[in-house]
XYZ file of C-alpha atoms in Angstrom:
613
model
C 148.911 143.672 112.958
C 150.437 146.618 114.582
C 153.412 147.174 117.179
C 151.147 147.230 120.256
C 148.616 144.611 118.599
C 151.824 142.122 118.686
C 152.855 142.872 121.926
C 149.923 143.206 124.015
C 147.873 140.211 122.117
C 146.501 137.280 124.077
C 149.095 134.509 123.095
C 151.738 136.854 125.940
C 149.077 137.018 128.642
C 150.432 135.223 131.291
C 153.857 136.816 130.192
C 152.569 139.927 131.086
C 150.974 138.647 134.558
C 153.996 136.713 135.355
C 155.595 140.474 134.833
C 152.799 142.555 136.893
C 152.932 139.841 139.513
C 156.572 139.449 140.341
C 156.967 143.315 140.173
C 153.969 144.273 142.147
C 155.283 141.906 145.180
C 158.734 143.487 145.045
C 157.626 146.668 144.978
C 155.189 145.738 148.218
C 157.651 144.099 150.191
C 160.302 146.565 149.654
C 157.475 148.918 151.558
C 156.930 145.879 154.047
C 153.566 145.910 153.055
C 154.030 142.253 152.466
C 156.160 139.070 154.318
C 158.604 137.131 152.625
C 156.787 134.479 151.870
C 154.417 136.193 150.105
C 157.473 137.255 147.670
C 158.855 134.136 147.228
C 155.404 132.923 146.385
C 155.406 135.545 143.568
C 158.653 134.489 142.452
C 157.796 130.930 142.137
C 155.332 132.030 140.160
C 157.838 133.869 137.905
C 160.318 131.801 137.509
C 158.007 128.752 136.887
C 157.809 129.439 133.160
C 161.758 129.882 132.699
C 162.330 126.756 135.134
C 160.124 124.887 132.132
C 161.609 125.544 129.545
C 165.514 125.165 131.092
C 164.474 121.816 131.520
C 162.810 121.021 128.279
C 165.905 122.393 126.382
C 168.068 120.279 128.831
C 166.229 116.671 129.080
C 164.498 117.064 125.088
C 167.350 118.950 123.037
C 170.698 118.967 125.860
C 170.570 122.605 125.255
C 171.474 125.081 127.941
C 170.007 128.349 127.742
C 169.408 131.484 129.496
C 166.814 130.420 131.479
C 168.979 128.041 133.148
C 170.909 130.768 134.029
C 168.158 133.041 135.294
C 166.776 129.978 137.507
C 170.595 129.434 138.954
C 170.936 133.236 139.094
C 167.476 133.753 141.495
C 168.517 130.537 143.493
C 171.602 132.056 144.626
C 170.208 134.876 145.424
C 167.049 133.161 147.830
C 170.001 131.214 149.492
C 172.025 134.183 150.481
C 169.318 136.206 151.466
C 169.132 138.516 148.638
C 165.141 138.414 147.944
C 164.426 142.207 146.696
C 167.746 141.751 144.521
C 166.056 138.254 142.969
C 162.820 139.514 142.669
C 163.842 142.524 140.351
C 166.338 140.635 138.477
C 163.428 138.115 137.759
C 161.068 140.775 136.830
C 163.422 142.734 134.472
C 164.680 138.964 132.854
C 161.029 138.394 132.165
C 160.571 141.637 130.882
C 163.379 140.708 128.479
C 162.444 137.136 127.580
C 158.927 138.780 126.787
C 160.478 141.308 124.340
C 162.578 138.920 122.712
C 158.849 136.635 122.243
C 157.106 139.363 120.798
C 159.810 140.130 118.655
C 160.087 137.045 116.823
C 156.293 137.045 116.605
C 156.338 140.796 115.096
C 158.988 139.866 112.573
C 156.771 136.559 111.591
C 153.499 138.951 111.508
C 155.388 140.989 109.218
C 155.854 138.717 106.496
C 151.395 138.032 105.961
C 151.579 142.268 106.254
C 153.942 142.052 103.617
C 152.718 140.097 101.334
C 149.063 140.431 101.974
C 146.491 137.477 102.114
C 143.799 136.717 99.736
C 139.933 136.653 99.724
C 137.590 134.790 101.915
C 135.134 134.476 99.580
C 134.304 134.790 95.986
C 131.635 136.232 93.886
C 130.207 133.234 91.319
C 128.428 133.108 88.037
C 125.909 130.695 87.991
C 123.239 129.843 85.415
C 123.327 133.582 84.505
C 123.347 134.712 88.151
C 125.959 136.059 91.005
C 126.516 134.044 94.273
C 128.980 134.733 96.940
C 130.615 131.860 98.069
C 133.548 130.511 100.178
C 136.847 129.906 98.913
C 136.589 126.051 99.709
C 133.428 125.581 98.083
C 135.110 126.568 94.742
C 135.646 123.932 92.202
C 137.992 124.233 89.192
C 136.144 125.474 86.362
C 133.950 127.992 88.142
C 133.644 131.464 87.004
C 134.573 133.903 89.491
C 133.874 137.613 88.828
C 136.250 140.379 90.361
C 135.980 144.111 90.198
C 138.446 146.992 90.308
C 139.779 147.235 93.580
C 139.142 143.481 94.922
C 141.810 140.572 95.231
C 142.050 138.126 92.821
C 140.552 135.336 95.160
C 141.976 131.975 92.624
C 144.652 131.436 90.024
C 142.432 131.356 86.742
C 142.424 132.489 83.261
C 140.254 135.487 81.852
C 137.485 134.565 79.698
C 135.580 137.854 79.584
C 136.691 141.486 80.025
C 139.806 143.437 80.884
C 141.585 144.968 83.575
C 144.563 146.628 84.559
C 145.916 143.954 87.636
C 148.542 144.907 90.200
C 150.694 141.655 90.728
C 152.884 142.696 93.449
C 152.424 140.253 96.228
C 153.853 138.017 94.247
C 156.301 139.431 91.921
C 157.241 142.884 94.024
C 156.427 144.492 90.734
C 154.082 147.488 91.331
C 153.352 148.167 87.406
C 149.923 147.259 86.453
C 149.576 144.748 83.812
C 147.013 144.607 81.264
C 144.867 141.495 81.951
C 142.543 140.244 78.527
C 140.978 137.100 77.286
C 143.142 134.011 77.731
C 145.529 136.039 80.233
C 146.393 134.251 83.414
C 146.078 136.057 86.486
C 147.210 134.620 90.364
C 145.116 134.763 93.752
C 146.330 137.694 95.809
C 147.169 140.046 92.957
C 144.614 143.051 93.056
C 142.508 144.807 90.147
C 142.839 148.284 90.157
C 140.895 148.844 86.849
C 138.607 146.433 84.876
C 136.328 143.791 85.664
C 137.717 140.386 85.131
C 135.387 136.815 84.246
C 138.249 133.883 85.558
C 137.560 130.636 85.107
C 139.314 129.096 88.299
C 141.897 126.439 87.430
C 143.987 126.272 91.063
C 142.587 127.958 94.634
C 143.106 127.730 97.950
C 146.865 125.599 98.802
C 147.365 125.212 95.498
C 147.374 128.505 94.187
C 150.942 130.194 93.162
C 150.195 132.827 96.185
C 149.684 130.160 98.573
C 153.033 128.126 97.409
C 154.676 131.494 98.342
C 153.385 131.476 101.746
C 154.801 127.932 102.240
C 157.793 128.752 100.713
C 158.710 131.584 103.190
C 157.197 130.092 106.203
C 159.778 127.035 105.723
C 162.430 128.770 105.206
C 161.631 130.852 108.592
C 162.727 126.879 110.313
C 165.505 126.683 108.112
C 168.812 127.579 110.348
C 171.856 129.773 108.686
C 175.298 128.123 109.134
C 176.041 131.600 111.060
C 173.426 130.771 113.096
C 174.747 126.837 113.556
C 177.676 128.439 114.790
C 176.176 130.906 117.209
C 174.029 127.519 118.490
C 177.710 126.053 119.336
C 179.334 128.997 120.539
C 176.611 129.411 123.342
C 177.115 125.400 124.500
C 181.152 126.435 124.399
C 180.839 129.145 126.557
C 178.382 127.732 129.255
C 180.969 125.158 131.060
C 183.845 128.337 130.727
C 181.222 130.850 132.154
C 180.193 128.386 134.909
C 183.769 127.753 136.385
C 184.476 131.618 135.866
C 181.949 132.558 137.979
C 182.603 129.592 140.424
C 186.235 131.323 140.833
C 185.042 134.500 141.364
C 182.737 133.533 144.249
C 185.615 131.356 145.562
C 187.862 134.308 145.663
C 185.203 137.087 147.132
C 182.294 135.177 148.385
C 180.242 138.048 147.100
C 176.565 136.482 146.433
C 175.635 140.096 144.634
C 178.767 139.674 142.084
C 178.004 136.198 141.398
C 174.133 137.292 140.377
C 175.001 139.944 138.510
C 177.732 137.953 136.523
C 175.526 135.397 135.726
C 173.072 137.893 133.705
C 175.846 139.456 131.999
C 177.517 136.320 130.623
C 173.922 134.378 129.805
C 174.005 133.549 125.815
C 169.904 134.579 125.463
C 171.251 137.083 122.567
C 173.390 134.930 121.094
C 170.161 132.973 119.907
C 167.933 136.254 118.930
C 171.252 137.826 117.025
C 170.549 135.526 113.787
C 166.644 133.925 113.448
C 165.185 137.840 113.427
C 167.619 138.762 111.084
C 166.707 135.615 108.739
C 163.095 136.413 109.011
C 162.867 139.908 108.072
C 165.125 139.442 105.086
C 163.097 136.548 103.965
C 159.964 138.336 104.462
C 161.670 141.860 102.372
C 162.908 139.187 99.525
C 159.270 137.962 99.344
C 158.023 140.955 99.310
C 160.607 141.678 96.278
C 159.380 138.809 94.694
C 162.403 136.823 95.413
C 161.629 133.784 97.427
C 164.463 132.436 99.452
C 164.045 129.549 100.783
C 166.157 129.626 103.745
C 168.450 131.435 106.078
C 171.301 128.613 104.633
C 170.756 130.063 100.933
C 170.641 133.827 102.115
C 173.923 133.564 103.843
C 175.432 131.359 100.925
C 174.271 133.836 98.874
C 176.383 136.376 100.595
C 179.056 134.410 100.191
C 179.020 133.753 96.695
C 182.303 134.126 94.215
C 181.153 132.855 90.968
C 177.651 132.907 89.617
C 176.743 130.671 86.395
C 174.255 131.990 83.757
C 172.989 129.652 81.396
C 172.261 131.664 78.098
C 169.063 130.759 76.758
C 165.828 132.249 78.760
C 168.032 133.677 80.973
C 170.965 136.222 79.424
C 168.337 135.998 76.527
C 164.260 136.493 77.236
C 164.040 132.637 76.145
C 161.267 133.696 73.139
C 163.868 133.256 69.879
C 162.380 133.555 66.840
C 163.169 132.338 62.937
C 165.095 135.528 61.185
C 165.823 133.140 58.022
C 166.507 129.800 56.331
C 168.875 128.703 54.205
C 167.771 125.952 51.543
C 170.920 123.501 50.959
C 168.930 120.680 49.001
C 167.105 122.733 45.971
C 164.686 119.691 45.867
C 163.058 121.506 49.036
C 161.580 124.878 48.948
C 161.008 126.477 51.897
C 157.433 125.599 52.877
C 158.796 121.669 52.647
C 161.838 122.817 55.031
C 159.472 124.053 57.388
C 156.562 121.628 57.298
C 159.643 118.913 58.240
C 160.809 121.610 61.260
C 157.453 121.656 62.588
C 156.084 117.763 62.234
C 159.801 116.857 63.883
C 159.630 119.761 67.056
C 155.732 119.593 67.546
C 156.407 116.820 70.101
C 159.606 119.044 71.524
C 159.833 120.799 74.969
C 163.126 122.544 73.618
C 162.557 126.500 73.856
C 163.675 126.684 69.823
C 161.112 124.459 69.033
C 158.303 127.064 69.896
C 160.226 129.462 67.345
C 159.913 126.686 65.018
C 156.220 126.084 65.551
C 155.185 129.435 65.449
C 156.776 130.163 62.323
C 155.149 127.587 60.857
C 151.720 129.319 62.161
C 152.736 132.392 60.891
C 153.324 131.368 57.394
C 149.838 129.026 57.943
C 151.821 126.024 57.232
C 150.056 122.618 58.471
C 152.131 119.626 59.740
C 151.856 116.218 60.053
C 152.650 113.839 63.050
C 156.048 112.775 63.720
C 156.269 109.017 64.062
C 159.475 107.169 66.197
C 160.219 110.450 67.410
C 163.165 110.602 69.956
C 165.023 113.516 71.890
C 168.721 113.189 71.731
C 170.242 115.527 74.020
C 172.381 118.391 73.841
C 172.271 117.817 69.777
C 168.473 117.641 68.896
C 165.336 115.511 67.513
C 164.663 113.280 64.932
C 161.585 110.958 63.539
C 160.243 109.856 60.805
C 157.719 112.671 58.573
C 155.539 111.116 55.729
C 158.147 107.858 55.585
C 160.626 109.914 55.227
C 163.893 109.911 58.189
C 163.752 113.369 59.538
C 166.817 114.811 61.639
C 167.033 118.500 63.182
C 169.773 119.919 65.600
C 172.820 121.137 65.995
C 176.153 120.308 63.741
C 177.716 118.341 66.175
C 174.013 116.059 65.700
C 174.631 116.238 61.831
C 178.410 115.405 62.044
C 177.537 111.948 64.473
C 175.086 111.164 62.277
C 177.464 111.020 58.934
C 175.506 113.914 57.421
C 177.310 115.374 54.748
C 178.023 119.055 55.683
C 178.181 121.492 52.435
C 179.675 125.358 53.118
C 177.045 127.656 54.014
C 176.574 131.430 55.056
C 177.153 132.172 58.183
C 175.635 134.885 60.866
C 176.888 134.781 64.202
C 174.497 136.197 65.961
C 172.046 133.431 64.897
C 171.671 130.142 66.115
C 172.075 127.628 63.307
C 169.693 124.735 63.081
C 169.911 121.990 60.463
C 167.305 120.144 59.044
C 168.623 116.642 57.407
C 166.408 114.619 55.193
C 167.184 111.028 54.729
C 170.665 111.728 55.718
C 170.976 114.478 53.733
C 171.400 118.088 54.115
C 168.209 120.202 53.057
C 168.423 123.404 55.216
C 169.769 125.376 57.715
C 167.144 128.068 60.232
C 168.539 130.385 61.921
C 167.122 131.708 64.744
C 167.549 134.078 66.881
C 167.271 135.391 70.755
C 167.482 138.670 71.849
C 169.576 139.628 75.077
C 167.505 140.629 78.272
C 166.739 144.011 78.889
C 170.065 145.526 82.403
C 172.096 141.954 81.426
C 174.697 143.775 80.508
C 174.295 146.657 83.472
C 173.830 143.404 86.023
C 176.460 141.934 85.463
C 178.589 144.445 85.986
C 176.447 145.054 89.534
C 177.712 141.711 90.349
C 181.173 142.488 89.824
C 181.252 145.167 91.830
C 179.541 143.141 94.580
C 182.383 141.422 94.764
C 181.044 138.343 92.148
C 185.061 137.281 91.386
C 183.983 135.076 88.169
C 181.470 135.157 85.738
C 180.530 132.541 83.439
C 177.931 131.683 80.630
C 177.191 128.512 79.596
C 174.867 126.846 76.510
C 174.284 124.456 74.039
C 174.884 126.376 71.223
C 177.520 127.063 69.057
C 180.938 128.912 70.322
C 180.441 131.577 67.490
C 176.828 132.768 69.181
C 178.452 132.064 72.832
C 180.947 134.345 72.248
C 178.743 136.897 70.739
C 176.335 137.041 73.635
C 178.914 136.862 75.801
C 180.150 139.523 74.547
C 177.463 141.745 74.519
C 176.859 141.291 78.210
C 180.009 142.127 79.188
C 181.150 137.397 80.137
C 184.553 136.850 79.528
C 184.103 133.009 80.698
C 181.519 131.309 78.365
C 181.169 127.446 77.679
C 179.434 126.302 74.181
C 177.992 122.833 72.380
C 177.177 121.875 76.398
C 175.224 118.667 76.908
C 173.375 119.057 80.681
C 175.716 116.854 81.899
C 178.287 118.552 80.938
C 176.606 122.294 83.016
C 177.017 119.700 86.037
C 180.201 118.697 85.439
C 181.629 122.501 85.035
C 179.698 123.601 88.165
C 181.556 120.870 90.165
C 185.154 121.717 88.242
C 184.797 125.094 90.051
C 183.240 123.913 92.988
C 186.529 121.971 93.163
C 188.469 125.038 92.982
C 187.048 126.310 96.172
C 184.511 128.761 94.466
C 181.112 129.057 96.474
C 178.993 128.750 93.161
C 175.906 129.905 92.154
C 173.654 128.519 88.923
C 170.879 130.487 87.609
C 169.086 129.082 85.191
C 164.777 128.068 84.456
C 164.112 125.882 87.062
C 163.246 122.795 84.464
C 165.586 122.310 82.027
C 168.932 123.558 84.723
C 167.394 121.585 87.512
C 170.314 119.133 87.658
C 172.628 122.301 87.403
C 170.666 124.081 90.434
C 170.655 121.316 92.547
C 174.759 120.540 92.076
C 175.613 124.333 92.627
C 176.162 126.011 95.939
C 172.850 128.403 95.248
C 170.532 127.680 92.609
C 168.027 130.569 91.176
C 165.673 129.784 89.363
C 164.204 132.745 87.003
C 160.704 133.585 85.753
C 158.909 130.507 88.006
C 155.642 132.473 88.683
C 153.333 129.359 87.965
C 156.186 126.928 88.024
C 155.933 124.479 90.596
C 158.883 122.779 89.454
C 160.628 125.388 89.174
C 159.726 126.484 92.948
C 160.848 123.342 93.624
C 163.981 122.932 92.404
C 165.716 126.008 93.040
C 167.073 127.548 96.331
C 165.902 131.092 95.371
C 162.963 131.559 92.938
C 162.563 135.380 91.104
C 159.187 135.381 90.342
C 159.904 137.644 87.666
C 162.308 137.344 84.547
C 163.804 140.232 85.599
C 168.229 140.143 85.981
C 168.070 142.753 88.514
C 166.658 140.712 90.390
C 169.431 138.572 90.872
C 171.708 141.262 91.975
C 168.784 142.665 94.351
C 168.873 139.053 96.255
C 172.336 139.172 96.938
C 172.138 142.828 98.184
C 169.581 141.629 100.410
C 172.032 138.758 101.499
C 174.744 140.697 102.309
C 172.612 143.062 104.285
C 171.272 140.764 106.146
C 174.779 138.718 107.017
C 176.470 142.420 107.940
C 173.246 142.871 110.624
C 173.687 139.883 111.743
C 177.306 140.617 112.342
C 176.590 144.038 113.836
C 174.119 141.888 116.234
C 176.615 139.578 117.201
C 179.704 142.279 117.699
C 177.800 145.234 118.766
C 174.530 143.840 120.395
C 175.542 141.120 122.265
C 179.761 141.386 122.566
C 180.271 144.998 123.274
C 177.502 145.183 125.481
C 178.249 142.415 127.564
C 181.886 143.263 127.989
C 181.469 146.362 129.252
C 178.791 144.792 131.426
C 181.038 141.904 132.938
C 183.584 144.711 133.280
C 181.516 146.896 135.300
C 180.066 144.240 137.515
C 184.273 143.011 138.398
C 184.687 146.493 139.039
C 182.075 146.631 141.776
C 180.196 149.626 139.795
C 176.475 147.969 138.663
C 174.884 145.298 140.795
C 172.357 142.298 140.363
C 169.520 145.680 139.695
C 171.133 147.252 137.210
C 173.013 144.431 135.064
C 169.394 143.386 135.117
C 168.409 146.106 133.773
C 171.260 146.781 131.171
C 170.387 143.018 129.831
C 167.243 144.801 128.323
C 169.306 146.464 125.893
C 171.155 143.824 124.135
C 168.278 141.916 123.386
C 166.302 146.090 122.532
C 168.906 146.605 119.910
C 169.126 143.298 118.403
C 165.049 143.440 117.368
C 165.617 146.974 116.132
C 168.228 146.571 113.895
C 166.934 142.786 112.689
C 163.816 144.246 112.063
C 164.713 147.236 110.316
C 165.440 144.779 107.110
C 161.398 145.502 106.675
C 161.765 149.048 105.608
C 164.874 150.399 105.464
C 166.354 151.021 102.102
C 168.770 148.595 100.436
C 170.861 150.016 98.464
């Protein structure tokens, strides 16, 4: 939707009459082409619209607001005779409360330009044949074809052919990526080479684009604090502006003063100055692939001083691998070590269990079931392999459980699992995780953001904390952490006074993310739980991304300042000053109240293209 498509679209119709009507009249009775009546008619007709609304904010939400204002403003002026003054202060107010309409509405539009939409319709493959059908007629398991240069209309998985698919909309990452047979591809994404067979598994609502949507259409209802605070500054300064104005009148009975005041010191910017500025950031996050969900998180955000990492998946790219084992118990080779590793972490959702596993594929190594198998937190698993009492974890888990520890090599770069065998020692993996691609560089973005602490925290041992920690430039780091124990450190510095933020997976963090000031959740394309239990999702496991969100945030809170300062206090200051000094009247304070609310929707909605930097 473009500028003048906004603006001049149906939903402001009677706006725009309301507009042509009041300032056709004035202009026709200031050439006595028309009576009085005839004006006032036109007025009524004008100020019926802003005469609703004062009274739904007062009765429904005891809010007073500019239109009240306006309404009191025109009054006065019918009652001492100033009609032509009235009727163009009415006309140029609804000029204004038209702009500041279509300015919410083009900030809103922008977010669908954004981040696109998806496909009506979808091509089928039926019985050896190609039907186009609708969207809602899909059902999961279809086969939906797609060509180079079409949307992906469904989340799905390939099950023929290969294709090069842009994934922007919802990961801001304009790099094709190379779609083949058992890839997963999202609805909204676009093929620019290829043809793709998907067998549909989500569509419509349900589909990861869709979510986003949601997502950033919440968060548009979700009021800043700044913006709170704005909220109560306005009801503050209505009873002060009211008896200011009453003592003016009382002092020069001037009816023109008293109008003209009453424009100047009306709050109306006070409540465009944040919401535009919330919107357009939340729409360029989106549009990052960052998904904030709310203008409370983007200003927190801002306002960060610490940010919490946990290590694995996140510092690391969560995919650790088996570099070697150690055999302790020379009644074990290693084939036994790892047929035990496997059987015991086959029924694990622990991210070094999948290291485990696929080593054991690798090396073609079949497994049995694990029997009485139970997850003990924070230390590891155990259960019970061909009768035989199986435990694998950490050496705190091998110290509580009375293993006997013997002296082993160490690396400590690896993390060291051990693998006890009817309470005995037999082996020791260790495996390893390599450190995301900028950590290092981030982090020290962050710092220089202003980020005053830094710190890492994991599960493992204190010898492979520190060397990670190390390596990405942490000082702070916290090792052998239970996830109670990631809550209980985020609230220790939340007790400090530190506005703290947690970024983590989304799954295993969740208790984390939902104690800490912010929570970010990393990597959550096609994580519902993750969308849902962070505060800001990166839809792509990329660290930069981190440090782009708060740029955005702090962008965003400095307009917003600039729109409170600039915008709407220097402008009405001079304005109130002018009017006491006798140099603008009703007509022209009028007519300087345009540009308050002009500069607050240009520099809000400049967050939409504008380089951040």
């Amino acid at each position: 939707m473009t500028f003048s498509q906004t603006f001049f679209s149906r939903q402001f119709l009677w706006e725009i009459v309301r507009i042509l009507t009041v300032g056709i009249a004035s202009l026709l009775f200031y050439v006595a082409i028309i009576p009085l009546p005839v004006l006032l008619a036109a007025m009524a007709f004008g100020l019926y619209s802003l005469v609703k609304v004062a009274a739904t904010d007062l009765i429904k939400e005891r809010k007073i607001g500019t239109e009240i204002f306006i309404t009191i403003a025109v009054i006065i002026s019918v009652l001492g005779k100033e009609y032509l003054a009235g009727a163009v202060v009415l006309m140029i107010i609804l000029i204004a409360e038209y702009i500041a309409s279509a300015s919410g509405e083009r900030a809103r539009a922008s977010i669908k330009e954004l981040i696109g939409t998806v496909p009506k319709t979808a091509i089928v493959k039926k019985g050896g044949k190609e039907e186009t059908v609708q969207i809602d007629d899909l059902k999961i398991g279809d086969i939906v074809l797609v060509k180079a240069g079409e949307k992906i209309p469904v989340d799905g998985k390939v099950t023929a052919g290969a294709g090069s698919v842009n994934q922007a909309p919802i990961t801001g990452e304009s790099v094709p990526q190379e779609k083949t047979i058992g890839s997963d591809v999202f609805a909204g994404t676009i093929i620019e080479l290829g043809a793709l067979d998907i067998e549909m598994t989500k569509a419509g609502k349900d589909t990861v684009f869709s979510r986003i949507i949601t997502l950033v259409e919440e968060a548009e209802n979700s009021q800043a604090p700044i913006e709170k605070f704005t909220d109560k500054i306005a009801s503050w300064l209505i009873p002060v502006v009211f008896i200011f104005v009453g003592v003016v009148y009382f002092y020069t009975r001037d009816i023109k003063l008293v109008i003209a005041l009453l424009i100047f010191t009306s709050p109306a910017e006070l409540g465009l100055a944040t919401p535009l500025v919330t919107i357009a950031a939340i729409a360029r996050a989106a549009r990052e692939g960052i998904l904030v969900k709310g203008g409370k998180f983007l200003e927190e955000l801002a306002k960060v001083t610490t940010i919490v990492f946990d290590k694995t998946g996140t510092l690391t790219v969560g995919s650790p691998t088996v570099n070697r084992i150690e055999i302790i118990d020379t009644n074990f080779n290693e084939n036994n070590l790892v047929q035990y590793a496997a059987a015991v972490d086959r029924r694990s959702s622990h991210p070094l269990a999948k290291a485990i596993l696929n080593y054991a594929d690798k090396l073609k190594i079949t497994y049995g079931e694990p029997e009485n198998f139970t997850v003990i937190k924070g230390r590891g698993v155990s259960a019970t392999i061909e009768g035989k009492a199986v435990l694998f974890g950490n050496k705190l888990y091998m110290e509580e459980s009375k293993v006997a520890m013997s002296a082993s090599s160490q690396n400590l770069t690896d993390t060291a699992i051990y693998l006890s065998v009817d309470n005995k020692l037999a082996g020791i993996f260790f495996i390893s995780d390599a450190i995301r691609e900028g950590a290092k560089e981030m982090i020290a973005g962050l710092r220089a953001s202003g980020v005053k602490n830094i710190v890492m925290l994991t599960g493992d041992n204190p010898e492979t904390a520190k060397h990670v920690s190390e390596q990405v430039g942490i000082t702070d780091f916290r090792a052998n952490l239970l996830p109670e124990d990631k809550i209980s450190i985020v609230k220790e510095l939340q007790g400090k006074g530190d506005k703290v933020a947690m970024v983590g997976d989304g799954i295993n963090d969740a208790p984390a993310l939902v104690q800490a000031n912010i929570g970010i959740a990393m990597g959550a394309m096609g994580t519902q739980a993750a969308m849902e239990a962070a505060d800001i999702v990166l839809m792509q496991d990329k660290l930069e991304k981190i440090a782009r969100a708060r740029v955005i945030s702090k962008r965003a809170f400095r307009t917003i300042k600039e729109n409170i300062i600039v915008g709407v206090g220097v402008v009405h200051v001079i304005g109130i000053t002018l009017v006491l000094l006798r140099i603008i009247g009703p007509v022209q304070a009028a007519a300087i109240h345009l540009l308050p609310d002009t500069l607050v929707f240009i520099n809000s909605i400049k967050l939409l293209r504008i380089k951040i930097k």
